[in-house]
């Protein structure tokens, strides 16, 4: 008993340190284990001024389970610029790699910007799933989608039309650009929903 | 009759050290195996249960290891180092033995006064001396490592 009490007096800090260290270590490990993987989260970036990101996020959270079988843990709609400023192009260049879908107000788009940052949509996909009139094309090649205004009217206060683009780094676009697999299709299904070709 | 500090030979003491170290390694690997099993069984619903189990396993294992290293392994290594050190002989009668201990090279030692000289007797060793008796001491840095009566 005396040995133990003397031992505790001398070495108590080692026991405390071990508790703190292991709690920190396992908290970090479990945080990374519980973090959604790339194919468990949908990230949408809106580059413009008038979209209510929070409301769009809420609606997508509600309807997504009816649109796809893919298990999504997290949906985020963000506006990284707040208001469009001169950093627009540099922000776009980086966000293309973090997002599944990027929404623009159409008057921000130029042919060069679209051709630089996005890949053409596969023709079999556009013929099968979308009306050619609703696609955003550059030199006759479809790159994105013109979202009908009634689809966004609940979240969008502006009077400009909006366009959505699937990014080539998205793993949730049914593998149309070679990323991810055909079963992870939540981003594509969301775009189809906005275009009225996939109702839940 | 002769008493040594370890009560066993230095070789046996080193074997004991190796067994003790193997015990810690075994304990650590067992903990790793349990962690792997728990992490494979990870589901979001049991997040906090699994987190608590993992922390508890590590804390318990580390407490056992900390205790045994400080109370068994390190003292044993120090005793081995003393017993295998360069010895000096002294024949003397024990005048007194202190009640309190002093920490002399990392070991708790009783202070033995023999013929007016202060000698140190590790509490964890196997040597027992009696006041008034005359012994032949083997000393390493004034620490008693062997006693002949």
Short mmCIF file of C-alpha atoms in Angstrom, two decimals:
data_model
loop_
_atom_site.label_atom_id
_atom_site.label_comp_id
_atom_site.label_asym_id
_atom_site.label_seq_id
_atom_site.Cartn_x
_atom_site.Cartn_y
_atom_site.Cartn_z
CA UNK A 1 0.00 0.00 0.00
CA UNK A 2 2.83 2.35 0.95
CA UNK A 3 4.69 1.41 -2.25
CA UNK A 4 1.61 2.30 -4.28
CA UNK A 5 1.05 5.65 -2.59
CA UNK A 6 4.73 6.61 -2.95
CA UNK A 7 4.58 5.48 -6.59
CA UNK A 8 1.50 7.60 -7.26
CA UNK A 9 3.10 10.64 -5.61
CA UNK A 10 6.17 10.29 -7.82
CA UNK A 11 4.59 9.26 -11.10
CA UNK A 12 1.02 10.67 -11.09
CA UNK A 13 1.77 12.93 -14.02
CA UNK A 14 2.56 9.97 -16.27
CA UNK A 15 -0.91 8.53 -15.65
CA UNK A 16 -2.61 11.87 -16.29
CA UNK A 17 -0.52 12.40 -19.42
CA UNK A 18 -1.44 8.96 -20.77
CA UNK A 19 -5.17 9.65 -20.29
CA UNK A 20 -4.96 13.04 -22.03
CA UNK A 21 -2.75 11.74 -24.85
CA UNK A 22 -4.96 8.73 -25.62
CA UNK A 23 -8.15 10.79 -25.46
CA UNK A 24 -6.68 13.27 -27.95
CA UNK A 25 -5.33 10.55 -30.21
CA UNK A 26 -8.57 8.58 -30.40
CA UNK A 27 -10.70 11.69 -30.78
CA UNK A 28 -8.65 12.62 -33.86
CA UNK A 29 -8.84 9.04 -35.23
CA UNK A 30 -12.60 8.79 -34.68
CA UNK A 31 -13.21 12.24 -36.14
CA UNK A 32 -11.52 11.12 -39.33
CA UNK A 33 -13.42 7.79 -39.27
CA UNK A 34 -16.76 9.53 -38.93
CA UNK A 35 -16.04 12.23 -41.49
CA UNK A 36 -18.05 11.61 -44.67
CA UNK A 37 -16.04 10.24 -47.56
CA UNK A 38 -16.03 12.04 -50.92
CA UNK A 39 -18.87 9.89 -52.21
CA UNK A 40 -20.91 10.52 -49.05
CA UNK A 41 -21.13 14.28 -49.44
CA UNK A 42 -22.43 16.59 -52.10
CA UNK A 43 -20.85 20.01 -52.40
CA UNK A 44 -22.52 22.67 -54.47
CA UNK A 45 -20.93 26.05 -55.04
CA UNK A 46 -22.96 28.99 -56.14
CA UNK A 47 -21.10 31.90 -57.70
CA UNK A 48 -23.41 34.87 -57.68
CA UNK A 49 -25.35 37.05 -55.29
CA UNK A 50 -29.02 36.18 -55.05
CA UNK A 51 -29.34 32.50 -54.11
CA UNK A 52 -30.46 31.50 -50.61
CA UNK A 53 -27.93 28.70 -50.07
CA UNK A 54 -29.39 27.57 -46.74
CA UNK A 55 -32.89 27.00 -48.13
CA UNK A 56 -31.59 25.16 -51.18
CA UNK A 57 -29.46 22.96 -48.90
CA UNK A 58 -32.53 22.16 -46.75
CA UNK A 59 -34.62 21.26 -49.76
CA UNK A 60 -31.97 19.04 -51.27
CA UNK A 61 -31.54 17.24 -47.92
CA UNK A 62 -35.26 16.50 -47.95
CA UNK A 63 -35.63 15.32 -51.54
CA UNK A 64 -32.30 13.61 -52.20
CA UNK A 65 -33.23 10.22 -50.70
CA UNK A 66 -36.07 10.05 -53.24
CA UNK A 67 -33.80 10.92 -56.17
CA UNK A 68 -31.00 8.40 -55.71
CA UNK A 69 -30.04 5.22 -53.86
CA UNK A 70 -26.61 6.65 -53.07
CA UNK A 71 -26.11 7.22 -49.33
CA UNK A 72 -25.30 10.87 -48.73
CA UNK A 73 -24.35 12.02 -45.23
CA UNK A 74 -23.77 15.67 -45.96
CA UNK A 75 -25.06 18.20 -48.45
CA UNK A 76 -23.57 21.64 -48.52
CA UNK A 77 -24.44 24.61 -50.68
CA UNK A 78 -21.92 27.39 -50.38
CA UNK A 79 -21.32 30.75 -51.88
CA UNK A 80 -17.55 31.15 -51.59
CA UNK A 81 -17.36 34.71 -52.85
CA UNK A 82 -20.41 36.25 -51.19
CA UNK A 83 -20.48 38.89 -53.80
CA UNK A 84 -18.73 38.42 -57.07
CA UNK A 85 -15.45 40.31 -57.06
CA UNK A 86 -12.17 40.37 -58.91
CA UNK A 87 -11.06 37.07 -57.30
CA UNK A 88 -13.84 35.29 -59.11
CA UNK A 89 -11.62 33.42 -61.58
CA UNK A 90 -9.06 32.27 -59.01
CA UNK A 91 -11.83 31.07 -56.70
CA UNK A 92 -13.46 29.21 -59.57
CA UNK A 93 -10.17 27.58 -60.53
CA UNK A 94 -9.79 26.07 -57.05
CA UNK A 95 -13.45 25.27 -56.41
CA UNK A 96 -13.72 23.22 -59.57
CA UNK A 97 -11.72 20.59 -57.66
CA UNK A 98 -13.76 20.70 -54.45
CA UNK A 99 -17.29 20.83 -55.78
CA UNK A 100 -19.70 18.42 -57.43
CA UNK A 101 -21.87 21.10 -58.99
CA UNK A 102 -21.16 24.76 -59.65
CA UNK A 103 -24.05 27.13 -60.27
CA UNK A 104 -23.52 30.47 -62.02
CA UNK A 105 -25.72 33.35 -62.93
CA UNK A 106 -25.60 33.21 -66.71
CA UNK A 107 -24.30 36.73 -67.26
CA UNK A 108 -21.08 35.79 -65.42
CA UNK A 109 -20.31 33.10 -67.96
CA UNK A 110 -18.07 33.53 -70.94
CA UNK A 111 -17.18 30.93 -73.53
CA UNK A 112 -13.54 31.03 -72.47
CA UNK A 113 -14.38 30.52 -68.81
CA UNK A 114 -16.57 27.52 -69.59
CA UNK A 115 -14.05 25.93 -71.94
CA UNK A 116 -11.19 26.50 -69.48
CA UNK A 117 -12.85 25.09 -66.37
CA UNK A 118 -15.33 22.47 -67.55
CA UNK A 119 -15.38 19.42 -69.78
CA UNK A 120 -18.01 18.81 -72.47
CA UNK A 121 -20.88 16.59 -71.40
CA UNK A 122 -20.80 13.08 -72.93
CA UNK A 123 -23.13 13.06 -75.90
CA UNK A 124 -24.84 9.76 -74.96
CA UNK A 125 -25.76 11.30 -71.60
CA UNK A 126 -27.18 14.53 -73.03
CA UNK A 127 -29.15 12.71 -75.75
CA UNK A 128 -30.60 10.22 -73.31
CA UNK A 129 -31.39 12.33 -70.31
CA UNK A 130 -31.74 15.98 -71.30
CA UNK A 131 -33.58 18.17 -73.75
CA UNK A 132 -30.99 19.77 -76.07
CA UNK A 133 -32.67 23.17 -75.71
CA UNK A 134 -31.92 23.30 -71.98
CA UNK A 135 -28.18 22.66 -72.28
CA UNK A 136 -25.57 25.37 -72.05
CA UNK A 137 -23.43 24.93 -75.14
CA UNK A 138 -20.30 26.61 -76.44
CA UNK A 139 -19.72 26.29 -80.21
CA UNK A 140 -22.49 23.70 -80.30
CA UNK A 141 -20.84 21.52 -77.63
CA UNK A 142 -22.89 21.11 -74.43
CA UNK A 143 -21.05 21.86 -71.17
CA UNK A 144 -23.75 22.58 -68.61
CA UNK A 145 -27.43 23.03 -67.93
CA UNK A 146 -29.73 26.05 -67.95
CA UNK A 147 -31.89 25.61 -64.88
CA UNK A 148 -35.53 26.57 -65.51
CA UNK A 149 -36.31 29.62 -63.37
CA UNK A 150 -39.34 27.97 -61.69
CA UNK A 151 -37.05 25.30 -60.24
CA UNK A 152 -35.00 27.85 -58.31
CA UNK A 153 -37.66 30.50 -57.72
CA UNK A 154 -38.08 29.52 -54.06
CA UNK A 155 -34.41 30.16 -53.35
CA UNK A 156 -33.38 32.70 -55.94
CA UNK A 157 -34.33 36.36 -55.68
CA UNK A 158 -32.59 37.59 -58.84
CA UNK A 159 -34.02 37.89 -62.34
CA UNK A 160 -31.08 36.27 -64.18
CA UNK A 161 -31.14 32.71 -65.42
CA UNK A 162 -28.81 30.24 -63.69
CA UNK A 163 -26.63 27.53 -65.15
CA UNK A 164 -25.33 24.41 -63.44
CA UNK A 165 -22.12 22.59 -64.32
CA UNK A 166 -20.98 19.15 -63.14
CA UNK A 167 -17.28 19.28 -62.34
CA UNK A 168 -14.85 16.78 -63.81
CA UNK A 169 -13.53 16.05 -60.29
CA UNK A 170 -16.94 14.99 -58.93
CA UNK A 171 -17.19 11.37 -57.79
CA UNK A 172 -20.96 11.67 -57.54
CA UNK A 173 -21.77 12.21 -61.21
CA UNK A 174 -22.20 8.52 -62.14
CA UNK A 175 -18.65 8.42 -63.48
CA UNK A 176 -19.43 10.50 -66.58
CA UNK A 177 -15.99 12.12 -66.46
CA UNK A 178 -14.20 8.98 -65.26
CA UNK A 179 -14.29 9.83 -61.54
CA UNK A 180 -16.19 7.56 -59.16
CA UNK A 181 -18.54 4.81 -60.26
CA UNK A 182 -21.90 4.61 -62.00
CA UNK A 183 -23.77 3.94 -58.75
CA UNK A 184 -22.65 7.20 -57.15
CA UNK A 185 -24.95 9.43 -59.11
CA UNK A 186 -26.40 11.93 -56.60
CA UNK A 187 -24.96 15.04 -58.30
CA UNK A 188 -26.28 13.96 -61.70
CA UNK A 189 -29.70 13.18 -60.19
CA UNK A 190 -29.85 16.63 -58.59
CA UNK A 191 -29.16 18.28 -61.95
CA UNK A 192 -31.78 16.03 -63.58
CA UNK A 193 -34.24 17.07 -60.86
CA UNK A 194 -33.62 20.75 -61.57
CA UNK A 195 -34.07 20.11 -65.29
CA UNK A 196 -37.34 18.28 -64.63
CA UNK A 197 -36.19 14.89 -65.93
CA UNK A 198 -35.95 13.15 -62.55
CA UNK A 199 -38.89 13.74 -60.23
CA UNK A 200 -38.97 12.18 -56.76
CA UNK B 1 26.14 -17.37 4.79
CA UNK B 2 26.00 -14.99 1.84
CA UNK B 3 23.13 -12.74 0.72
CA UNK B 4 23.14 -10.96 -2.65
CA UNK B 5 21.20 -7.86 -3.67
CA UNK B 6 19.18 -9.62 -6.37
CA UNK B 7 18.78 -12.93 -4.54
CA UNK B 8 19.53 -14.53 -7.93
CA UNK B 9 22.45 -14.44 -10.34
CA UNK B 10 22.94 -11.51 -12.73
CA UNK B 11 22.16 -13.80 -15.68
CA UNK B 12 18.85 -14.84 -14.12
CA UNK B 13 18.12 -11.19 -13.39
CA UNK B 14 18.67 -10.29 -17.06
CA UNK B 15 16.35 -13.13 -18.12
CA UNK B 16 13.73 -11.74 -15.75
CA UNK B 17 14.17 -8.31 -17.41
CA UNK B 18 13.65 -9.80 -20.86
CA UNK B 19 10.51 -11.65 -19.72
CA UNK B 20 9.15 -8.42 -18.25
CA UNK B 21 9.85 -6.52 -21.49
CA UNK B 22 8.19 -9.30 -23.51
CA UNK B 23 5.14 -8.93 -21.28
CA UNK B 24 4.86 -5.22 -22.16
CA UNK B 25 5.30 -5.91 -25.86
CA UNK B 26 2.65 -8.65 -25.70
CA UNK B 27 0.28 -6.34 -23.88
CA UNK B 28 0.82 -3.58 -26.45
CA UNK B 29 0.20 -5.95 -29.38
CA UNK B 30 -2.94 -7.28 -27.72
CA UNK B 31 -4.17 -3.70 -27.41
CA UNK B 32 -3.34 -3.07 -31.08
CA UNK B 33 -5.29 -6.22 -32.10
CA UNK B 34 -8.32 -5.09 -30.09
CA UNK B 35 -8.08 -1.62 -31.65
CA UNK B 36 -8.00 -3.05 -35.15
CA UNK B 37 -11.06 -5.21 -34.38
CA UNK B 38 -12.92 -2.24 -32.89
CA UNK B 39 -12.03 0.07 -35.78
CA UNK B 40 -13.17 -2.56 -38.29
CA UNK B 41 -16.46 -2.79 -36.42
CA UNK B 42 -16.89 0.97 -36.62
CA UNK B 43 -20.41 2.18 -37.32
CA UNK B 44 -21.56 5.75 -36.82
CA UNK B 45 -24.27 4.68 -34.32
CA UNK B 46 -21.63 3.27 -31.94
CA UNK B 47 -19.20 6.16 -32.36
CA UNK B 48 -18.93 7.15 -28.69
CA UNK B 49 -19.05 3.59 -27.36
CA UNK B 50 -16.15 2.54 -29.58
CA UNK B 51 -14.24 5.74 -28.85
CA UNK B 52 -14.61 5.14 -25.08
CA UNK B 53 -13.58 1.48 -25.41
CA UNK B 54 -10.47 2.37 -27.39
CA UNK B 55 -9.43 5.05 -24.93
CA UNK B 56 -10.15 2.76 -21.94
CA UNK B 57 -8.08 -0.09 -23.39
CA UNK B 58 -5.11 2.18 -24.05
CA UNK B 59 -5.34 3.90 -20.68
CA UNK B 60 -5.52 0.58 -18.79
CA UNK B 61 -2.64 -0.95 -20.75
CA UNK B 62 -0.50 2.15 -20.36
CA UNK B 63 -1.23 2.30 -16.61
CA UNK B 64 -0.18 -1.33 -16.18
CA UNK B 65 2.97 -0.71 -18.23
CA UNK B 66 3.83 2.56 -16.43
CA UNK B 67 3.39 0.87 -13.03
CA UNK B 68 5.41 -2.21 -13.89
CA UNK B 69 8.20 -0.28 -15.63
CA UNK B 70 8.66 2.05 -12.65
CA UNK B 71 8.14 -0.53 -9.91
CA UNK B 72 9.62 -3.70 -11.42
CA UNK B 73 11.71 -3.25 -14.56
CA UNK B 74 13.73 -0.11 -13.79
CA UNK B 75 14.54 -1.09 -10.16
CA UNK B 76 15.55 -4.56 -11.35
CA UNK B 77 17.85 -3.08 -14.00
CA UNK B 78 19.43 -0.78 -11.43
CA UNK B 79 19.96 -3.71 -9.03
CA UNK B 80 21.55 -5.73 -11.84
CA UNK B 81 23.84 -2.81 -12.70
CA UNK B 82 24.88 -2.51 -9.05
CA UNK B 83 25.40 -6.23 -8.57
CA UNK B 84 27.56 -6.47 -11.68
CA UNK B 85 29.56 -3.32 -10.81
CA UNK B 86 33.10 -3.13 -9.45
CA UNK B 87 33.00 -4.18 -5.79
CA UNK B 88 34.95 -3.12 -2.72
CA UNK B 89 35.09 -5.21 0.47
CA UNK B 90 34.48 -3.98 4.00
CA UNK B 91 34.07 -5.81 7.26
CA UNK B 92 32.08 -3.88 9.83
CA UNK B 93 29.49 -4.06 12.59
CA UNK B 94 26.09 -2.50 11.96
CA UNK B 95 25.51 0.38 14.39
CA UNK B 96 22.11 1.51 13.21
CA UNK B 97 19.60 1.30 10.34
CA UNK B 98 17.53 4.34 9.42
CA UNK B 99 13.72 4.27 9.41
CA UNK B 100 13.43 6.59 6.40
CA UNK B 101 14.69 5.90 2.91
CA UNK B 102 16.92 7.95 0.63
CA UNK B 103 16.84 7.79 -3.12
CA UNK B 104 20.37 6.75 -4.12
CA UNK B 105 21.00 6.05 -7.75
CA UNK B 106 17.24 5.90 -8.48
CA UNK B 107 16.59 3.32 -5.78
CA UNK B 108 15.01 3.73 -2.35
CA UNK B 109 17.73 2.86 0.15
CA UNK B 110 17.92 2.51 3.93
CA UNK B 111 20.94 4.19 5.48
CA UNK B 112 23.01 1.63 7.36
CA UNK B 113 25.69 2.98 9.71
CA UNK B 114 28.51 0.47 10.16
CA UNK B 115 31.60 1.36 12.15
CA UNK B 116 30.65 5.03 11.68
CA UNK B 117 30.40 4.75 7.86
CA UNK B 118 27.18 5.50 6.00
CA UNK B 119 26.27 2.65 3.67
CA UNK B 120 23.15 2.31 1.59
CA UNK B 121 20.92 -0.75 1.47
CA UNK B 122 18.31 -0.85 -1.37
CA UNK B 123 14.84 -1.59 0.02
CA UNK B 124 13.94 -3.65 -3.05
CA UNK B 125 16.96 -5.92 -2.72
CA UNK B 126 17.06 -9.27 -0.94
CA UNK B 127 19.63 -8.33 1.72
CA UNK B 128 18.57 -8.15 5.39
CA UNK B 129 20.98 -7.01 8.13
CA UNK B 130 20.59 -6.76 11.90
CA UNK B 131 21.93 -4.08 14.24
CA UNK B 132 24.88 -5.30 16.33
CA UNK B 133 25.90 -8.07 13.92
CA UNK B 134 29.26 -8.04 12.11
CA UNK B 135 29.20 -8.66 8.36
CA UNK B 136 31.58 -8.77 5.44
CA UNK B 137 30.11 -6.21 2.98
CA UNK B 138 30.67 -5.98 -0.77
CA UNK B 139 30.07 -2.36 -1.79
CA UNK B 140 29.53 -0.58 -5.10
CA UNK B 141 29.61 3.21 -4.61
CA UNK B 142 28.73 2.71 -0.93
CA UNK B 143 25.68 0.64 -1.84
CA UNK B 144 25.65 -2.80 -0.22
CA UNK B 145 25.43 -5.45 -2.96
CA UNK B 146 26.48 -8.54 -1.02
CA UNK B 147 26.69 -9.49 2.63
CA UNK B 148 28.54 -12.38 4.27
CA UNK B 149 27.86 -13.26 7.86
#
